[in-house]
XYZ file of C-alpha atoms in Angstrom:
668
model
C -3.962 32.249 -12.670
C -0.221 30.299 -11.803
C 2.011 30.014 -14.595
C 4.621 27.854 -13.423
C 4.609 24.888 -10.694
C 7.110 23.212 -8.926
C 6.232 20.160 -7.167
C 8.462 19.687 -4.232
C 7.740 15.989 -4.273
C 8.407 12.467 -5.973
C 6.977 9.709 -7.233
C 3.207 9.129 -8.042
C 1.827 12.020 -6.471
C 4.751 14.405 -8.600
C 3.090 12.648 -11.661
C -0.171 13.462 -10.470
C 0.034 16.845 -9.938
C 1.910 17.126 -13.311
C -1.129 15.554 -15.169
C -3.664 17.744 -13.849
C -1.121 21.200 -14.192
C -0.597 19.992 -18.148
C -4.637 20.161 -18.676
C -4.658 23.478 -17.184
C -1.862 25.217 -19.387
C 0.833 25.500 -16.466
C 4.338 24.605 -17.091
C 5.881 22.051 -14.344
C 8.891 21.853 -12.299
C 10.390 18.603 -11.027
C 12.861 18.252 -8.715
C 14.833 14.765 -7.735
C 17.812 13.144 -5.775
C 20.799 11.227 -7.285
C 18.431 8.038 -6.615
C 15.493 9.638 -8.775
C 17.300 10.928 -11.643
C 15.683 8.568 -14.243
C 12.342 8.574 -12.179
C 9.013 9.033 -14.071
C 8.140 12.553 -12.784
C 10.983 13.868 -14.059
C 10.386 12.557 -17.526
C 6.899 14.209 -17.278
C 7.655 17.336 -16.191
C 8.907 20.482 -18.531
C 11.870 21.210 -16.749
C 13.944 18.983 -13.577
C 16.379 20.305 -10.907
C 18.684 17.669 -9.419
C 18.664 18.882 -5.388
C 20.872 16.470 -3.683
C 21.922 13.037 -2.385
C 19.222 10.128 -1.814
C 18.497 10.430 1.773
C 15.635 12.664 2.107
C 16.980 14.695 4.515
C 19.848 15.698 2.332
C 17.425 16.537 -0.503
C 13.283 16.331 -0.836
C 12.998 17.857 2.830
C 15.733 20.427 2.908
C 14.073 23.882 2.328
C 16.796 26.104 1.069
C 17.588 23.506 -1.996
C 13.773 23.394 -2.762
C 14.039 27.302 -2.710
C 17.168 27.404 -5.011
C 15.382 25.569 -7.339
C 12.480 27.729 -7.521
C 14.846 30.876 -8.173
C 16.645 28.843 -10.720
C 13.748 27.966 -12.864
C 11.275 31.118 -12.247
C 8.732 28.874 -10.830
C 5.721 31.154 -9.205
C 4.091 28.245 -6.970
C 4.542 25.254 -5.482
C 2.562 21.970 -4.995
C 3.691 19.842 -2.191
C 2.338 16.906 -2.634
C 1.972 14.766 0.916
C 4.636 14.176 3.310
C 8.103 15.335 2.847
C 7.419 19.502 3.326
C 3.932 19.469 2.828
C 2.695 19.980 6.516
C 5.785 22.098 6.971
C 5.089 25.639 8.538
C 8.377 26.848 8.115
C 8.610 25.571 4.301
C 4.902 27.389 3.746
C 6.512 30.426 5.629
C 9.522 30.756 3.549
C 7.869 30.871 0.140
C 5.671 33.195 1.475
C 8.623 35.343 1.945
C 9.942 34.596 -1.784
C 6.561 35.730 -2.802
C 5.769 32.333 -4.027
C 2.135 30.969 -4.008
C 1.647 27.842 -1.790
C -0.980 25.407 -3.407
C -1.773 24.451 0.293
C -3.512 25.881 3.289
C -2.453 29.467 5.160
C 0.728 28.816 7.519
C -1.400 29.584 10.624
C -3.850 26.605 9.590
C -0.537 24.292 8.872
C 0.628 25.333 12.685
C -2.526 24.603 14.471
C -3.330 21.385 12.984
C 0.248 19.832 11.827
C 0.670 19.621 15.656
C -1.533 16.577 16.726
C -1.246 18.160 20.448
C -2.454 21.659 19.035
C -4.974 20.583 16.852
C -6.804 18.384 19.729
C -7.180 21.116 22.118
C -8.309 23.228 19.020
C -10.834 20.339 17.723
C -12.288 20.331 21.470
C -12.859 24.179 21.462
C -14.471 24.151 18.164
C -17.078 21.385 19.793
C -15.571 18.484 17.578
C -15.456 14.762 19.764
C -12.072 14.078 20.650
C -10.250 11.016 22.056
C -9.141 10.660 25.851
C -5.272 11.131 26.225
C -2.185 12.785 27.438
C -2.076 15.885 24.855
C 1.325 17.160 26.807
C 4.645 16.545 25.359
C 6.337 13.278 26.543
C 10.513 13.703 27.617
C 11.682 10.157 28.019
C 10.536 6.517 27.826
C 9.783 6.324 31.686
C 7.701 9.288 31.317
C 5.975 7.515 28.049
C 5.353 4.552 30.650
C 4.179 6.260 33.414
C 1.527 8.153 31.070
C 0.231 5.142 29.503
C -0.279 3.242 32.751
C -2.674 6.200 33.613
C -4.553 6.263 30.938
C -4.904 2.381 30.715
C -3.749 0.035 27.940
C -4.023 -0.200 24.872
C -2.636 3.331 23.793
C -1.350 4.795 20.900
C 1.963 6.349 20.763
C 2.132 9.272 18.277
C 4.413 11.523 16.486
C 3.088 15.042 17.082
C 4.219 15.945 13.299
C 3.749 12.866 12.090
C 1.747 10.897 9.253
C 1.593 7.830 7.028
C 1.594 5.581 9.640
C 5.582 7.205 10.670
C 6.015 7.244 14.220
C 3.176 5.627 15.404
C 2.717 2.371 17.599
C 0.422 0.491 19.566
C 1.373 -0.435 23.146
C -0.665 -3.163 25.130
C 1.990 -3.302 28.039
C 4.896 -1.165 29.797
C 7.483 -2.940 27.829
C 5.744 -1.911 24.786
C 5.083 1.317 25.665
C 8.864 1.904 26.576
C 10.168 0.305 23.366
C 7.244 2.187 21.213
C 8.025 5.434 22.348
C 11.949 4.913 21.353
C 11.212 3.784 18.034
C 8.138 6.456 17.153
C 10.664 9.250 18.321
C 13.511 7.835 16.030
C 11.166 7.497 13.335
C 9.589 11.105 13.806
C 12.844 12.567 13.709
C 14.193 10.675 10.644
C 10.948 11.392 8.751
C 10.083 14.586 9.962
C 12.735 16.706 11.857
C 10.615 16.636 14.818
C 10.483 13.929 17.587
C 7.470 15.498 19.712
C 5.547 12.044 21.289
C 2.271 12.302 22.501
C 0.037 9.502 23.848
C -3.826 8.808 23.536
C -6.136 6.139 24.670
C -6.429 3.194 21.942
C -10.361 2.158 20.685
C -10.068 -1.703 20.481
C -12.712 -2.302 17.625
C -12.220 1.276 15.690
C -13.219 2.515 12.027
C -10.648 4.768 10.391
C -13.263 7.017 8.550
C -12.304 10.347 7.381
C -14.073 13.691 5.680
C -12.708 15.379 2.836
C -13.087 19.175 3.327
C -12.609 21.908 0.522
C -12.288 25.712 1.544
C -11.503 28.519 -0.432
C -9.742 32.316 0.573
C -12.935 33.829 0.514
C -14.394 31.598 3.843
C -16.142 29.195 1.984
C -15.849 25.649 3.029
C -17.005 22.206 1.806
C -17.443 19.138 2.838
C -16.856 16.244 -0.035
C -18.208 12.872 2.041
C -15.822 10.495 3.498
C -13.653 7.811 2.983
C -13.275 4.658 4.895
C -9.583 3.452 5.521
C -10.225 0.873 8.292
C -7.956 -1.604 6.194
C -4.197 -0.938 7.635
C -1.076 -2.718 8.322
C 1.113 -0.862 11.021
C -1.280 2.128 11.016
C -0.219 2.534 6.953
C -3.626 2.469 5.051
C -3.770 -0.476 2.661
C -7.389 -0.183 0.988
C -9.703 2.613 0.996
C -13.085 3.553 -0.127
C -15.522 5.947 -0.891
C -18.382 6.395 0.747
C -17.911 4.133 3.768
C -20.086 1.078 3.712
C -20.805 2.154 7.779
C -21.945 5.411 7.585
C -25.790 6.638 7.682
C -26.536 9.965 6.101
C -26.992 11.407 9.767
C -23.513 10.288 10.800
C -22.096 11.923 7.555
C -23.470 15.114 7.793
C -22.851 15.277 11.205
C -19.163 14.225 11.077
C -19.111 16.563 8.021
C -20.386 19.375 9.482
C -18.167 19.186 12.496
C -15.356 19.279 9.852
C -15.988 22.095 8.326
C -16.398 23.688 11.424
C -12.834 22.611 12.737
C -11.636 23.905 9.528
C -13.274 27.543 9.843
C -11.690 27.534 12.988
C -8.520 27.814 11.848
C -9.318 29.669 8.612
C -8.553 26.796 6.466
C -8.237 26.862 2.662
C -7.435 24.288 -0.076
C -7.797 20.542 0.573
C -7.553 19.031 3.629
C -8.610 15.967 5.385
C -10.226 15.597 8.847
C -9.718 12.023 10.336
C -11.900 10.263 12.739
C -11.768 7.312 14.315
C -15.361 5.697 14.605
C -16.652 2.847 17.487
C -18.423 0.527 15.230
C -19.890 -0.893 18.644
C -21.502 2.382 19.818
C -21.784 4.570 16.696
C -19.828 7.238 18.078
C -16.906 9.607 16.532
C -13.788 11.268 17.534
C -11.200 13.204 16.142
C -7.820 11.853 15.428
C -6.507 14.338 13.454
C -6.274 17.093 10.034
C -3.897 16.279 7.540
C -3.269 19.858 6.090
C -2.670 18.648 2.379
C -3.516 16.233 0.044
C -4.541 12.691 1.136
C -3.087 9.983 -0.700
C -6.260 8.204 -0.917
C -8.098 11.368 -2.454
C -8.959 9.403 -6.122
C -11.947 7.507 -4.543
C -13.122 11.003 -3.678
C -12.587 12.519 -6.809
C -14.406 9.119 -8.497
C -17.333 9.590 -6.790
C -17.830 13.247 -7.081
C -16.449 14.200 -10.329
C -14.197 16.661 -9.066
C -10.139 17.284 -10.022
C -9.112 18.198 -6.526
C -5.948 19.099 -7.680
C -7.186 21.356 -9.837
C -9.454 22.824 -7.078
C -6.516 23.349 -4.912
C -4.511 25.398 -7.918
C -7.783 27.315 -8.176
C -7.917 28.415 -4.600
C -4.446 29.107 -4.563
C -4.821 31.930 -7.544
C -7.387 33.055 -5.308
C -10.451 31.678 -7.070
C -13.959 31.002 -4.959
C -15.061 27.792 -5.304
C -18.037 27.376 -8.265
C -20.269 25.034 -6.472
C -21.600 24.867 -2.806
C -22.813 22.100 -0.495
C -25.884 21.335 -1.855
C -23.758 20.741 -5.134
C -22.143 18.173 -3.814
C -23.121 14.572 -4.660
C -22.070 11.073 -4.183
C -22.225 9.044 -7.068
C -21.205 5.290 -6.831
C -18.833 3.309 -5.125
C -15.091 3.901 -5.407
C -12.073 1.386 -4.040
C -8.686 2.145 -3.580
C -6.021 -0.703 -3.522
C -2.069 0.593 -2.938
C -0.029 -1.526 -4.473
C 3.318 -1.665 -1.979
C 6.941 -3.097 -2.837
C 6.398 -4.832 0.215
C 6.772 -8.851 0.221
C 3.330 -10.001 2.324
C 4.763 -13.894 2.079
C 7.618 -12.342 4.444
C 5.648 -10.065 6.868
C 5.424 -7.344 4.358
C 8.763 -6.590 4.748
C 9.929 -4.053 2.090
C 11.182 -5.447 -1.258
C 13.930 -3.011 -3.333
C 15.135 -3.859 -7.207
C 14.314 -3.118 -10.690
C 10.944 -3.818 -11.899
C 11.561 -6.218 -14.802
C 7.643 -5.911 -15.680
C 5.047 -3.466 -14.963
C 2.454 -3.494 -16.821
C -0.790 -1.889 -15.190
C -4.576 -2.789 -16.462
C -6.244 -0.633 -19.213
C -7.106 2.693 -17.664
C -10.763 3.938 -18.279
C -13.952 3.164 -18.536
C -14.983 -0.765 -19.560
C -17.550 -2.276 -21.359
C -19.480 -2.849 -18.268
C -19.674 0.506 -17.161
C -17.035 0.263 -14.455
C -14.021 2.449 -14.623
C -10.382 1.518 -14.044
C -7.604 4.181 -12.555
C -3.990 3.895 -11.891
C -2.032 6.268 -10.318
C 1.572 5.442 -10.282
C 5.184 7.034 -10.237
C 7.175 3.837 -11.858
C 7.757 2.207 -14.885
C 9.191 -0.865 -16.275
C 12.812 -1.001 -16.068
C 12.762 1.512 -13.160
C 14.119 1.214 -9.441
C 12.568 0.449 -6.496
C 15.030 2.551 -3.969
C 15.319 1.860 0.044
C 15.505 5.334 0.557
C 11.399 5.990 -0.081
C 8.299 5.238 0.201
C 7.530 1.540 -0.752
C 4.521 2.590 -2.756
C 4.703 1.926 -6.601
C 0.793 2.366 -7.546
C -2.944 3.323 -6.181
C -5.403 1.329 -8.210
C -8.848 2.403 -8.337
C -11.934 1.180 -9.627
C -15.478 2.645 -9.881
C -18.817 1.133 -9.955
C -22.614 2.027 -9.291
C -22.400 0.057 -6.119
C -20.020 -1.200 -3.728
C -20.135 -5.417 -4.663
C -19.574 -4.348 -8.271
C -16.422 -1.755 -7.463
C -14.706 -4.602 -5.376
C -15.519 -7.194 -8.453
C -14.307 -4.885 -10.814
C -10.843 -4.137 -8.419
C -10.415 -8.308 -8.594
C -10.289 -8.210 -12.059
C -8.078 -5.157 -12.350
C -5.512 -6.573 -9.874
C -5.985 -10.004 -12.132
C -4.714 -8.025 -14.972
C -1.862 -6.174 -13.233
C 1.515 -7.626 -13.870
C 4.264 -6.693 -11.667
C 7.915 -8.784 -11.545
C 11.432 -8.088 -10.099
C 10.286 -7.205 -6.636
C 8.046 -8.507 -3.778
C 4.873 -6.703 -3.655
C 1.203 -7.199 -2.289
C -0.906 -7.829 -5.260
C -1.700 -11.424 -4.214
C -2.495 -9.923 -0.771
C -4.839 -7.156 -2.315
C -6.598 -9.521 -4.382
C -7.256 -12.069 -1.420
C -8.928 -9.278 0.613
C -11.089 -8.766 -2.255
C -12.598 -12.002 -1.590
C -12.857 -12.293 1.732
C -16.438 -12.104 2.704
C -15.554 -10.313 5.505
C -14.509 -7.432 3.618
C -17.133 -7.798 0.960
C -20.001 -7.597 3.666
C -18.315 -4.053 5.182
C -17.309 -5.777 8.528
C -14.442 -3.686 9.244
C -12.002 -2.387 11.828
C -8.718 -1.027 11.769
C -7.590 -4.181 13.223
C -8.812 -6.268 9.971
C -5.519 -7.753 8.934
C -4.276 -8.812 12.168
C -7.386 -10.673 12.859
C -7.712 -12.070 9.088
C -4.225 -12.698 9.257
C -3.306 -14.278 12.416
C -0.733 -16.014 11.270
C 0.470 -13.765 8.143
C -0.412 -13.795 4.688
C 0.540 -17.444 3.121
C -1.483 -17.002 0.172
C -4.701 -18.089 -0.726
C -5.282 -22.441 -0.933
C -7.417 -23.025 -3.742
C -10.316 -24.971 -2.936
C -11.847 -27.858 -5.170
C -13.386 -25.608 -7.216
C -10.629 -23.330 -7.989
C -8.398 -25.982 -7.970
C -10.240 -27.525 -11.073
C -10.228 -24.365 -12.677
C -6.040 -23.821 -12.700
C -6.214 -27.568 -13.369
C -7.807 -27.241 -16.645
C -5.562 -23.888 -17.872
C -2.672 -25.795 -16.735
C -3.727 -28.488 -18.908
C -4.406 -26.324 -21.984
C -1.274 -24.819 -21.726
C 0.595 -28.192 -21.418
C -1.179 -29.385 -24.506
C 0.220 -25.973 -26.305
C 3.794 -26.773 -25.072
C 3.169 -30.237 -26.465
C 1.525 -29.532 -29.842
C 4.498 -26.959 -30.546
C 7.230 -29.434 -29.660
C 5.536 -31.560 -31.994
C 5.430 -29.200 -34.797
C 8.984 -28.269 -34.070
C 10.350 -31.759 -33.886
C 8.073 -34.001 -35.616
C 9.567 -37.310 -34.885
C 11.189 -39.143 -32.250
C 14.016 -41.282 -33.905
C 12.096 -42.612 -36.917
C 8.886 -42.645 -34.822
C 6.470 -40.010 -35.444
C 5.756 -38.161 -32.458
C 2.182 -37.375 -30.713
C 0.415 -35.469 -28.150
C -0.985 -37.660 -25.575
C -4.822 -36.492 -24.511
C -4.153 -38.498 -20.959
C -2.554 -36.072 -18.126
C -2.551 -36.272 -14.243
C -2.513 -32.620 -12.921
C -1.126 -31.913 -9.273
C -1.610 -28.606 -7.611
C -1.576 -27.254 -3.860
C -2.113 -30.834 -2.762
C -4.861 -31.848 -5.397
C -4.549 -34.045 -7.933
C -6.846 -34.511 -10.963
C -6.440 -37.231 -13.810
C -8.162 -35.725 -16.900
C -8.426 -35.905 -20.728
C -7.577 -33.138 -23.053
C -9.863 -32.906 -26.264
C -8.719 -29.700 -28.374
C -11.618 -28.216 -30.927
C -12.037 -25.354 -32.877
C -14.212 -24.125 -30.536
C -11.679 -24.411 -27.329
C -10.609 -27.231 -25.678
C -12.839 -29.713 -23.383
C -11.587 -30.831 -20.095
C -12.847 -34.370 -19.146
C -11.922 -35.341 -15.313
C -11.826 -39.123 -14.227
C -14.629 -38.376 -11.890
C -16.835 -37.255 -14.484
C -16.478 -33.364 -14.250
C -16.135 -31.478 -16.960
C -15.530 -28.076 -18.256
C -14.502 -26.145 -21.605
C -11.675 -23.769 -21.936
C -11.420 -21.299 -23.849
C -8.494 -18.670 -24.622
C -4.842 -18.742 -26.180
C -1.888 -18.721 -24.693
C 1.863 -18.739 -26.052
C 5.244 -19.595 -24.573
C 6.215 -15.963 -23.561
C 3.327 -14.709 -22.324
C 3.337 -13.956 -18.122
C -0.359 -13.245 -18.561
C -3.639 -14.385 -20.181
C -7.084 -14.319 -19.857
C -8.906 -17.963 -20.191
C -12.704 -18.404 -19.586
C -13.499 -21.532 -18.159
C -17.237 -22.333 -18.769
C -17.674 -18.642 -19.622
C -16.076 -17.263 -16.225
C -12.659 -14.949 -16.999
C -9.608 -16.172 -15.287
C -7.101 -13.502 -15.704
C -4.256 -15.580 -14.832
C -0.540 -15.022 -14.367
C 1.532 -17.689 -15.906
C 5.408 -18.740 -15.487
C 7.042 -21.761 -16.265
C 9.548 -23.281 -13.981
C 11.081 -26.243 -15.756
C 8.376 -29.050 -16.441
C 6.122 -27.137 -13.836
C 3.493 -24.573 -14.699
C 3.540 -21.393 -11.832
C -0.198 -20.097 -12.048
C -1.071 -16.824 -9.834
C -4.909 -15.915 -9.654
C -6.887 -14.034 -7.056
C -3.929 -14.421 -4.017
C -3.749 -17.943 -4.963
C -0.025 -18.897 -6.534
C 0.208 -22.587 -6.918
C 2.961 -24.818 -8.898
C 1.374 -27.102 -11.634
C 2.440 -30.081 -12.720
C 1.172 -31.858 -15.740
C 2.632 -35.845 -16.237
C 1.297 -38.502 -18.335
C -0.003 -41.290 -15.835
C 2.727 -43.169 -15.669
C 5.085 -40.481 -14.894
C 2.778 -39.386 -12.358
C 2.753 -42.490 -10.529
C 6.676 -42.419 -10.556
C 6.827 -38.881 -9.166
C 4.812 -40.241 -6.085
C 7.843 -42.128 -5.098
C 9.897 -39.650 -5.065
C 11.558 -38.184 -2.113
C 10.638 -34.502 -0.891
C 13.631 -31.897 -0.957
C 13.703 -30.127 2.366
C 14.705 -26.708 2.688
C 18.032 -25.502 5.101
C 17.868 -25.125 8.571
C 18.039 -21.631 9.369
C 16.696 -22.023 12.918
C 19.856 -20.814 14.932
C 20.102 -18.082 12.495
C 18.870 -14.367 12.893
C 18.875 -13.500 8.772
C 17.999 -10.007 7.790
C 14.506 -9.817 6.545
C 14.688 -6.774 4.265
C 17.155 -4.795 2.571
C 18.057 -1.882 5.150
C 20.519 -0.686 7.251
C 21.629 -1.966 10.754
C 20.769 1.012 13.591
C 21.628 -0.965 16.676
C 22.502 -4.330 18.023
C 21.295 -4.780 21.140
C 23.134 -8.143 22.235
C 26.649 -9.207 22.124
C 28.157 -12.770 21.734
C 27.731 -14.986 24.721
C 24.604 -13.215 25.668
C 21.507 -14.939 26.982
C 18.513 -13.942 25.489
C 14.952 -14.684 26.030
C 11.946 -15.056 23.806
C 10.630 -11.496 22.661
C 14.038 -9.952 23.795
C 15.286 -7.128 21.001
C 18.314 -8.580 19.286
C 18.943 -5.641 16.646
C 17.197 -3.069 14.765
C 16.711 -2.440 10.940
C 15.570 0.393 8.854
C 14.211 0.453 5.816
C 11.934 2.630 3.621
C 12.247 5.328 7.030
C 10.862 2.349 8.819
C 12.349 1.224 12.090
C 11.866 -2.897 12.494
C 12.805 -4.565 15.881
C 14.213 -7.752 15.329
C 13.226 -10.244 18.333
C 13.975 -13.367 19.690
C 12.191 -16.334 19.038
C 13.111 -18.500 21.709
C 15.418 -18.561 24.760
C 19.496 -18.868 23.489
C 22.716 -18.032 23.821
C 24.017 -15.459 21.275
C 27.155 -17.285 19.262
C 28.311 -15.147 16.708
C 27.231 -11.454 16.392
C 28.048 -10.762 12.189
C 27.192 -7.272 11.875
C 27.813 -3.807 13.288
C 25.523 -0.373 13.629
C 25.399 1.363 10.414
C 25.693 -1.470 8.226
C 23.782 -2.082 5.076
C 22.498 -5.112 4.572
C 20.743 -7.246 1.659
C 17.650 -9.929 2.472
C 18.844 -13.159 4.391
C 22.226 -11.737 5.114
C 23.059 -13.185 8.195
C 22.951 -10.951 11.270
C 24.025 -13.457 14.121
C 24.031 -16.983 14.910
C 22.928 -19.171 18.307
C 24.131 -21.588 20.216
């Protein structure tokens, strides 16, 4: 058995591997860059070795630095996690030459499956269904356009060595094919050190469904069911679940058997994932790629099978046979995973960096109702989110006996998750959980683009939700008023009293109401004869409280903004103002403050580095024309003109680092 394992990774996956290794009695070694000196995985490991500057191409993906850390600590095995060197055959071969156990598949399988062009050819030879496309290497943008024209739009432009949405673009015309080819090549080179690109037909109504496989070194390979990963943005998965709401048992078996056949064809052992695109209309499935590593979304498989995949990988790497067969694999219940990203959904999901001034995940474990909450994370309150790495903060998972109960459990867990200090996608995740289309399982990889055509602007509360939030705001206001009276007592020589009649305005709604506080809660009487009862205490300084409105739990995040009360719940973010009837009448006469006009400016939408500026002062630009490119968190973002105009001033140069909303250029 392995005695000391070095995790050649960072963040939540490094923490995840460390937890299982400790459970198995195996010593652990972390590696870290300058940016990760105080990271959680460094604190959790038994030993930690510094491997260089913050950029991953100077630290985490430099093979010799990892080898030096191994020699220094005497580790006898390496778990690569996912990303970085996890699917790098040169790295796996270097470990073998050093006599170090690689907790992953054999080098030959990594070479065959890690190259997406080769893998598709091998898949076809193994009898696996494949998507039509051009499997040869593409030299330049002109050739990419020519091939795309031949295949027929839309096409998917992909990095041969890619993964995690990096180096991947969908092109709907020749211009997008040319632009997408160059961006994909740049991202691939920066992320994987390999800029080879290929192109295939894009299925227009696809579901992304993948099969988890597990094999040992004795020729045994099993499939552990599927995961549905169709909720994606920019080809990066956002919400996953297991099993899929789409597959029937016959299709599951067919996909599983094809996945196993492919794994056996390349002599695979360890955990791996065979990804398929499933045509939701015709119920056909096509091989997409095989990831020769542990997948980000592996926890949902663990929750429905009861297996620890990291433990299985370590045991397989140690030479053990699998202790169970295909007939022993049972899928129990339903699991959902929500990826919490440091991306601001109100700014088109642009990356956000900074300090986590508050980070309070929901309590993990089994709930009173039998559901389960799990949170895989690599951060802590007070830690920093860096611009150098993937923006994932945590993977929040829930399990329940059935899908809808698992979704409801996820909604509750998201309500109870507190994150402050950076932009994040918690409200977006909460909003998706409430959508009828998601709850009914009608998913495609275009779900986000179709459901949020104009971007995410938050969930507007309907009348019912607005009443609940108004009642909560009234209770919070009553608490503030009562505390003020208790502290001051009088105004001049007159006793101070707490009023009962208030007007609550929020999100375009106005509710005149009366508040009556009793020993068993607070009674709210609305002017239109509606009534509700609110229980649950809140005290100044509390940022999260669970109220019960007519018995329904409402886990709401509370912020006091001067005289206003900010409430966040289920993707809603509203500012409530609680005023006396007289003050409310006067407030309606106040003029509205308008935001500054930035329509003639191009501002940096995220913290990042300007990699190129495509125009100069005096240039006339057309709507949709590329103006500049910003790289942040390993992703290229091309900024385009919104309308025809003339460039008045260019305020930046290539290579310059900018903060969010810094000026890039002005227009006449």
